[in-house]
Short mmCIF file of C-alpha atoms in Angstrom, two decimals:
data_model
loop_
_atom_site.label_atom_id
_atom_site.label_comp_id
_atom_site.label_asym_id
_atom_site.label_seq_id
_atom_site.Cartn_x
_atom_site.Cartn_y
_atom_site.Cartn_z
CA MET A 22 29.07 6.98 7.95
CA PRO A 23 26.46 4.28 7.36
CA ILE A 24 25.76 3.24 3.78
CA ILE A 25 21.98 3.00 4.30
CA SER A 26 19.59 5.05 6.42
CA VAL A 27 16.39 3.21 7.35
CA ILE A 28 13.55 5.55 8.38
CA ILE A 29 10.53 4.38 10.35
CA PRO A 30 7.76 6.92 11.02
CA ALA A 31 5.83 5.75 14.10
CA TYR A 32 2.57 6.89 15.63
CA ASN A 33 0.88 4.81 18.35
CA ALA A 34 2.62 1.70 17.07
CA GLU A 35 3.12 -0.16 20.35
CA LYS A 36 1.58 -3.39 19.00
CA THR A 37 3.93 -3.78 16.05
CA ILE A 38 6.99 -1.54 16.44
CA GLN A 39 9.23 -4.14 18.10
CA GLU A 40 8.60 -6.71 15.39
CA THR A 41 9.13 -4.11 12.69
CA VAL A 42 12.39 -2.89 14.20
CA GLN A 43 13.59 -6.47 14.66
CA SER A 44 13.01 -7.17 10.96
CA VAL A 45 15.49 -4.35 10.26
CA LEU A 46 18.03 -5.53 12.82
CA ASN A 47 17.83 -9.03 11.32
CA GLN A 48 19.06 -7.81 7.92
CA THR A 49 21.99 -9.67 6.39
CA PHE A 50 23.38 -6.26 5.39
CA THR A 51 24.37 -4.53 8.62
CA ASP A 52 25.97 -1.18 7.70
CA PHE A 53 22.90 0.97 8.32
CA GLU A 54 21.46 3.47 10.76
CA LEU A 55 17.86 3.08 11.93
CA LEU A 56 16.06 6.39 12.42
CA ILE A 57 12.72 6.11 14.20
CA VAL A 58 10.65 9.27 13.98
CA ASP A 59 8.07 9.28 16.76
CA ASP A 60 5.13 11.34 15.57
CA GLY A 61 3.76 12.34 18.96
CA SER A 62 2.71 8.83 20.05
CA LYS A 63 0.40 8.67 23.06
CA ASP A 64 0.83 4.96 23.76
CA ALA A 65 3.87 2.88 24.77
CA THR A 66 5.66 3.13 21.42
CA LEU A 67 8.73 4.83 22.89
CA ASP A 68 8.90 2.39 25.79
CA MET A 69 8.84 -0.53 23.35
CA ILE A 70 11.71 0.96 21.35
CA LYS A 71 13.81 1.54 24.48
CA ARG A 72 13.68 -2.19 25.18
CA ILE A 73 15.72 -2.88 22.03
CA PRO A 74 19.43 -2.27 22.74
CA ASP A 75 21.20 -1.53 19.47
CA PRO A 76 23.58 1.40 18.83
CA ARG A 77 22.30 1.78 15.27
CA ILE A 78 18.91 2.96 16.54
CA GLN A 79 18.25 6.69 16.86
CA VAL A 80 14.90 8.07 18.02
CA PHE A 81 13.57 11.52 17.19
CA SER A 82 10.36 12.73 18.84
CA TYR A 83 8.13 15.49 17.49
CA PRO A 84 4.55 16.71 17.97
CA ASN A 85 2.08 14.84 15.79
CA ALA A 86 2.19 16.07 12.19
CA GLY A 87 1.44 13.03 10.03
CA ALA A 88 3.41 10.31 8.26
CA ASN A 89 4.54 12.50 5.35
CA VAL A 90 6.10 15.07 7.66
CA SER A 91 7.73 12.27 9.68
CA ARG A 92 9.31 10.76 6.58
CA ASN A 93 10.73 14.13 5.59
CA ARG A 94 12.01 14.72 9.12
CA GLY A 95 13.77 11.37 8.99
CA LEU A 96 15.21 12.18 5.58
CA ALA A 97 16.65 15.42 6.97
CA GLN A 98 18.49 13.41 9.66
CA ALA A 99 19.72 10.66 7.32
CA ASN A 100 23.46 10.23 6.80
CA GLY A 101 23.43 7.28 4.43
CA GLU A 102 24.08 7.31 0.71
CA TYR A 103 20.86 5.32 0.33
CA VAL A 104 17.56 5.58 2.20
CA SER A 105 14.69 3.17 2.73
CA PHE A 106 11.38 3.84 4.47
CA LEU A 107 9.47 1.28 6.51
CA ASP A 108 6.03 1.75 8.02
CA ALA A 109 5.84 0.88 11.71
CA ASP A 110 3.60 -2.15 11.13
CA ASP A 111 5.27 -3.67 8.06
CA LEU A 112 8.13 -6.17 7.93
CA TRP A 113 11.10 -7.01 5.70
CA THR A 114 12.64 -10.34 4.84
CA PRO A 115 16.26 -10.58 6.13
CA ASP A 116 17.83 -10.15 2.67
CA LYS A 117 15.84 -7.06 1.63
CA LEU A 118 18.54 -4.41 2.02
CA GLU A 119 21.35 -6.62 0.73
CA ALA A 120 19.49 -7.61 -2.45
CA GLN A 121 18.27 -4.10 -3.26
CA LEU A 122 21.67 -2.52 -2.57
CA ASN A 123 23.33 -5.08 -4.82
CA ALA A 124 20.79 -4.25 -7.55
CA LEU A 125 21.60 -0.54 -7.35
CA GLN A 126 25.35 -1.08 -7.24
CA THR A 127 25.13 -3.42 -10.23
CA ASN A 128 22.99 -0.85 -12.09
CA PRO A 129 24.58 2.53 -11.28
CA GLN A 130 22.26 4.31 -13.73
CA ALA A 131 19.27 3.41 -11.51
CA ALA A 132 18.21 5.41 -8.45
CA VAL A 133 15.47 3.14 -7.09
CA ALA A 134 15.44 -0.60 -6.35
CA TYR A 135 12.18 -2.34 -5.46
CA SER A 136 10.90 -5.83 -4.67
CA TRP A 137 7.61 -7.73 -4.60
CA THR A 138 5.18 -7.57 -1.68
CA ASP A 139 3.24 -10.21 0.26
CA CYS A 140 0.31 -9.25 2.50
CA ILE A 141 -0.02 -10.30 6.14
CA ASP A 142 -2.90 -9.81 8.56
CA GLU A 143 -2.87 -7.91 11.85
CA SER A 144 -1.42 -10.93 13.67
CA GLY A 145 1.38 -11.34 11.12
CA GLN A 146 -0.09 -14.35 9.30
CA PHE A 147 0.27 -14.64 5.52
CA LEU A 148 -2.83 -13.46 3.63
CA ARG A 149 -1.98 -13.38 -0.06
CA HIS A 150 0.70 -12.62 -2.60
CA GLY A 151 0.83 -9.09 -3.90
CA GLY A 152 1.78 -8.00 -7.41
CA SER A 153 4.76 -9.49 -9.19
CA VAL A 154 5.60 -6.82 -11.75
CA SER A 155 9.28 -6.66 -12.71
CA VAL A 156 10.15 -3.78 -14.99
CA SER A 157 13.48 -1.98 -14.95
CA GLY A 158 14.91 1.09 -16.63
CA ASN A 159 12.50 3.89 -17.55
CA VAL A 160 9.34 2.70 -15.80
CA LEU A 161 7.26 5.90 -15.84
CA ALA A 162 4.65 4.64 -18.34
CA GLU A 163 4.06 1.43 -16.36
CA LEU A 164 4.00 3.34 -13.07
CA LEU A 165 1.41 5.77 -14.42
CA ILE A 166 -0.89 2.82 -15.05
CA ILE A 167 -0.48 1.17 -11.65
CA ASN A 168 1.59 1.55 -8.50
CA PHE A 169 3.45 -1.73 -8.90
CA LEU A 170 5.68 -0.93 -5.90
CA SER A 171 2.44 -1.31 -3.87
CA ASN A 172 3.49 0.52 -0.70
CA GLY A 173 5.90 2.93 0.97
CA SER A 174 7.91 0.21 2.73
CA ASN A 175 9.36 -1.13 -0.50
CA ALA A 176 12.07 0.89 -2.21
CA LEU A 177 15.75 1.52 -1.56
CA ILE A 178 16.61 4.94 -3.01
CA ARG A 179 19.75 6.95 -3.62
CA LYS A 180 19.39 9.79 -1.12
CA GLN A 181 20.49 12.45 -3.60
CA ALA A 182 17.67 11.43 -5.96
CA ILE A 183 14.90 11.69 -3.37
CA VAL A 184 16.23 15.01 -2.07
CA GLU A 185 16.32 16.41 -5.60
CA SER A 186 12.75 15.16 -6.14
CA GLY A 187 11.56 17.28 -3.23
CA GLY A 188 10.75 14.67 -0.59
CA PHE A 189 7.24 13.54 0.29
CA ASP A 190 4.26 15.79 -0.43
CA GLU A 191 3.02 16.79 3.03
CA SER A 192 -0.34 17.98 1.67
CA LEU A 193 -1.45 14.46 0.66
CA SER A 194 -3.62 12.55 3.12
CA ALA A 195 -2.70 9.21 1.52
CA CYS A 196 -0.96 7.75 -1.53
CA GLN A 197 2.20 9.75 -0.87
CA ASP A 198 4.34 6.75 -1.81
CA TRP A 199 2.96 6.48 -5.38
CA ASP A 200 3.34 10.23 -5.77
CA MET A 201 6.99 9.94 -4.77
CA TRP A 202 7.68 6.97 -7.06
CA LEU A 203 6.15 8.86 -10.01
CA ARG A 204 8.32 11.90 -9.41
CA LEU A 205 11.41 9.72 -9.13
CA ALA A 206 10.48 7.78 -12.27
CA ALA A 207 10.19 11.02 -14.23
CA SER A 208 13.94 11.60 -13.75
CA TYR A 209 15.58 8.30 -12.80
CA GLU A 210 15.66 4.63 -13.73
CA PHE A 211 14.37 1.81 -11.51
CA VAL A 212 15.64 -1.75 -11.04
CA ALA A 213 13.57 -4.73 -9.89
CA VAL A 214 14.47 -7.44 -7.38
CA PRO A 215 11.98 -10.09 -8.57
CA TYR A 216 10.85 -11.84 -5.40
CA PRO A 217 8.84 -10.93 -2.27
CA GLN A 218 10.79 -9.04 0.37
CA ILE A 219 8.15 -6.75 1.88
CA LEU A 220 5.42 -8.03 4.22
CA TYR A 221 2.65 -5.45 4.12
CA ARG A 222 0.31 -5.58 7.09
CA THR A 223 -3.34 -4.93 6.31
CA SER A 224 -5.22 -3.21 9.10
CA THR A 225 -8.77 -1.94 9.41
CA ASN A 226 -7.38 1.11 11.22
CA SER A 227 -4.86 2.16 8.57
CA ILE A 228 -5.23 5.22 6.39
CA SER A 229 -5.41 3.00 3.31
CA SER A 230 -8.51 1.28 4.75
CA ASN A 231 -10.46 4.56 4.54
CA VAL A 232 -11.46 4.21 0.91
CA VAL A 233 -13.18 7.59 0.63
CA VAL A 234 -10.07 9.47 1.81
CA LEU A 235 -7.90 7.22 -0.32
CA GLU A 236 -9.94 7.91 -3.45
CA GLN A 237 -9.46 11.67 -3.19
CA ALA A 238 -5.73 11.36 -2.61
CA VAL A 239 -5.22 8.96 -5.51
CA LEU A 240 -7.21 11.17 -7.87
CA THR A 241 -4.98 14.10 -6.88
CA VAL A 242 -1.85 12.07 -7.63
CA ILE A 243 -3.16 10.84 -11.00
CA GLU A 244 -4.30 14.29 -12.14
CA ARG A 245 -0.98 15.84 -11.15
CA ALA A 246 1.07 13.14 -12.83
CA PHE A 247 -0.73 13.39 -16.16
CA THR A 248 -0.46 17.19 -16.28
CA GLN A 249 3.31 16.67 -16.32
CA THR A 250 3.48 13.99 -19.03
CA PRO A 251 3.50 14.39 -22.82
CA ALA A 252 0.09 14.53 -24.50
CA SER A 253 0.96 11.32 -26.38
CA TRP A 254 0.78 9.47 -23.03
CA HIS A 255 -2.61 10.80 -21.94
CA TYR A 256 -4.42 7.74 -23.30
CA LEU A 257 -2.88 5.85 -20.36
CA LYS A 258 -5.08 7.81 -17.96
CA THR A 259 -8.10 5.59 -18.65
CA TYR A 260 -6.09 2.51 -17.68
CA SER A 261 -4.78 4.30 -14.60
CA LEU A 262 -8.25 5.27 -13.41
CA GLY A 263 -9.60 1.80 -14.18
CA ASN A 264 -6.90 0.13 -12.09
CA MET A 265 -7.38 2.65 -9.29
CA TYR A 266 -11.09 1.96 -9.02
CA LYS A 267 -10.56 -1.81 -9.18
CA TYR A 268 -8.19 -1.47 -6.23
CA LEU A 269 -10.62 0.74 -4.30
CA LEU A 270 -13.50 -1.61 -5.07
CA PHE A 271 -11.77 -4.61 -3.53
CA LYS A 272 -10.22 -2.50 -0.77
CA ALA A 273 -13.74 -1.52 0.29
CA PHE A 274 -14.37 -5.13 1.35
CA ASP A 275 -11.15 -5.67 3.29
CA GLY A 276 -11.71 -6.11 6.99
CA TYR A 277 -15.23 -5.21 8.16
CA PRO A 278 -17.08 -3.09 5.58
CA ASN A 279 -20.07 -1.01 6.67
CA ARG A 280 -22.85 0.89 4.94
CA GLN A 281 -20.55 3.83 4.17
CA THR A 282 -17.99 1.65 2.38
CA GLY A 283 -20.80 -0.32 0.76
CA GLN A 284 -22.22 2.86 -0.74
CA ALA A 285 -18.78 3.96 -1.86
CA ALA A 286 -18.33 0.55 -3.50
CA ILE A 287 -21.34 1.24 -5.75
CA ARG A 288 -19.53 4.29 -7.14
CA PHE A 289 -16.26 2.38 -7.41
CA LEU A 290 -17.94 -0.42 -9.39
CA TRP A 291 -19.53 2.06 -11.79
CA GLN A 292 -16.18 3.80 -12.36
CA THR A 293 -14.44 0.43 -12.80
CA LEU A 294 -16.88 -0.65 -15.52
CA LYS A 295 -16.77 2.80 -17.12
CA HIS A 296 -13.00 2.63 -17.57
CA ASP A 297 -12.74 -1.12 -18.13
CA PRO A 298 -15.98 -2.65 -19.52
CA SER A 299 -14.23 -6.02 -19.84
CA MET A 300 -14.73 -6.44 -16.09
CA LEU A 301 -18.36 -7.36 -16.83
CA ARG A 302 -17.07 -10.68 -18.18
CA VAL A 303 -14.99 -11.44 -15.07
CA ARG A 304 -16.59 -13.81 -12.55
CA VAL A 305 -15.21 -11.97 -9.52
CA THR A 306 -17.22 -8.87 -10.55
CA TRP A 307 -20.42 -10.75 -9.82
CA LYS A 308 -19.13 -11.73 -6.39
CA VAL A 309 -18.41 -8.06 -5.80
CA LEU A 310 -22.01 -7.27 -6.76
CA PHE A 311 -23.21 -9.73 -4.13
CA ASN A 312 -20.91 -8.10 -1.58
CA ILE A 313 -22.29 -4.67 -2.40
CA MET A 314 -25.87 -5.92 -2.17
CA ILE A 315 -25.56 -7.63 1.19
CA THR A 316 -23.44 -4.83 2.69
CA ASN A 317 -26.02 -2.21 1.80
CA LEU A 318 -29.16 -4.22 2.58
CA LEU A 319 -28.33 -6.47 5.53
CA PRO A 320 -27.37 -5.57 9.11
CA THR A 321 -23.58 -5.45 9.48
CA GLN A 322 -23.19 -8.65 11.54
CA GLN A 323 -25.51 -10.62 9.29
CA ALA A 324 -23.67 -9.38 6.21
CA GLN A 325 -20.32 -10.36 7.73
CA LYS A 326 -21.49 -13.94 8.41
CA LEU A 327 -22.76 -14.30 4.87
CA ARG A 328 -19.55 -12.85 3.48
CA GLN A 329 -17.55 -15.53 5.30
CA LYS A 330 -19.66 -18.24 3.71
CA MET A 331 -19.31 -16.67 0.29
CA LYS A 332 -15.49 -16.88 0.43
CA GLY A 333 -15.59 -20.57 -0.34
CA THR A 334 -18.20 -20.28 -3.09
CA SER A 335 -17.12 -19.58 -6.65
CA ASN A 336 -20.37 -20.38 -8.51
CA VAL A 337 -22.78 -17.45 -8.87
CA SER A 338 -25.85 -19.71 -9.04
CA ALA A 339 -24.79 -21.36 -5.78
CA LEU A 340 -24.42 -17.94 -4.17
CA LEU A 341 -27.90 -16.96 -5.30
CA ALA A 342 -29.38 -20.21 -4.00
CA HIS A 343 -27.63 -19.68 -0.67
CA LEU A 344 -29.04 -16.17 -0.41
CA ARG A 345 -32.55 -17.29 -1.36
CA PHE A 346 -32.58 -20.06 1.24
CA ASN A 347 -30.90 -18.26 4.16
CA PHE A 348 -31.87 -14.64 3.53
CA PRO A 349 -35.23 -14.57 1.73
CA GLU A 350 -35.81 -11.00 2.94
CA LEU A 351 -32.79 -9.88 0.95
CA ILE A 352 -34.04 -11.48 -2.27
CA GLN A 353 -37.46 -9.85 -1.77
CA LYS A 354 -35.80 -6.46 -1.47
#
């Protein structure tokens, strides 16, 4: 029986699945099974997997039902004492499983081990460092404020704990990972591995890039979580909503924003300032305002060119001068 079951839900993942699978096979800890749940892919995903000869790989194919259902289907097939989920476009560093397993074995009272995340682009190039929160033990209060695990490719979990927590909520269109971490944190302790081991791929086609859908799912998770916490913790909800809208605000300008995301960003900015007025004193807020203005008032291609130039400009006055000189029609509006 393998010690760890790694579960990869895959849907039309032909561009990334081989690299993702290889990052699992390259692990320094080798006593695992790799369960790939094909969610009705219509591209060459299955052909790509067949090209990787490794007896630890098992493939299960089902009609398309969504990532949450696929994760639960993989969980039902898992034989390991521990389980870890990996999205079909994300990557792990080679020591991910070994370090997290060691953390759980050293801290038998904990049910979840997690690491830090770095972000990569669609071609696999480093983009930026993610969060570096390291809290262990009872982490529910901190997790209510922000999803410091960042994504669903992070944690190593004792299988019994995730089964007892009910698996992934199949009714959620997004944010199912944070929902799961919150339910686990309500009953179990966490332990941190304080360095980056997850490479999270940002993609303009991912569910998390649809900020309107994401907003509704996150609100559902937050409302549910706070109905199940003591009243003495309800003051944390303001911080939770503030952090959520900050995330959505900056997520709106990942990739290639359009008028729809630009209009959503107006609402996100208002909600951000409503829950955290201190953001008015932060310089990056003014850059966001410029982004919102040009996204909503300029043609998409023109706005994208200006946005590229703005990336290297930190001074607000310089940004305004650049706009006035190159886009006088925008200033007039």
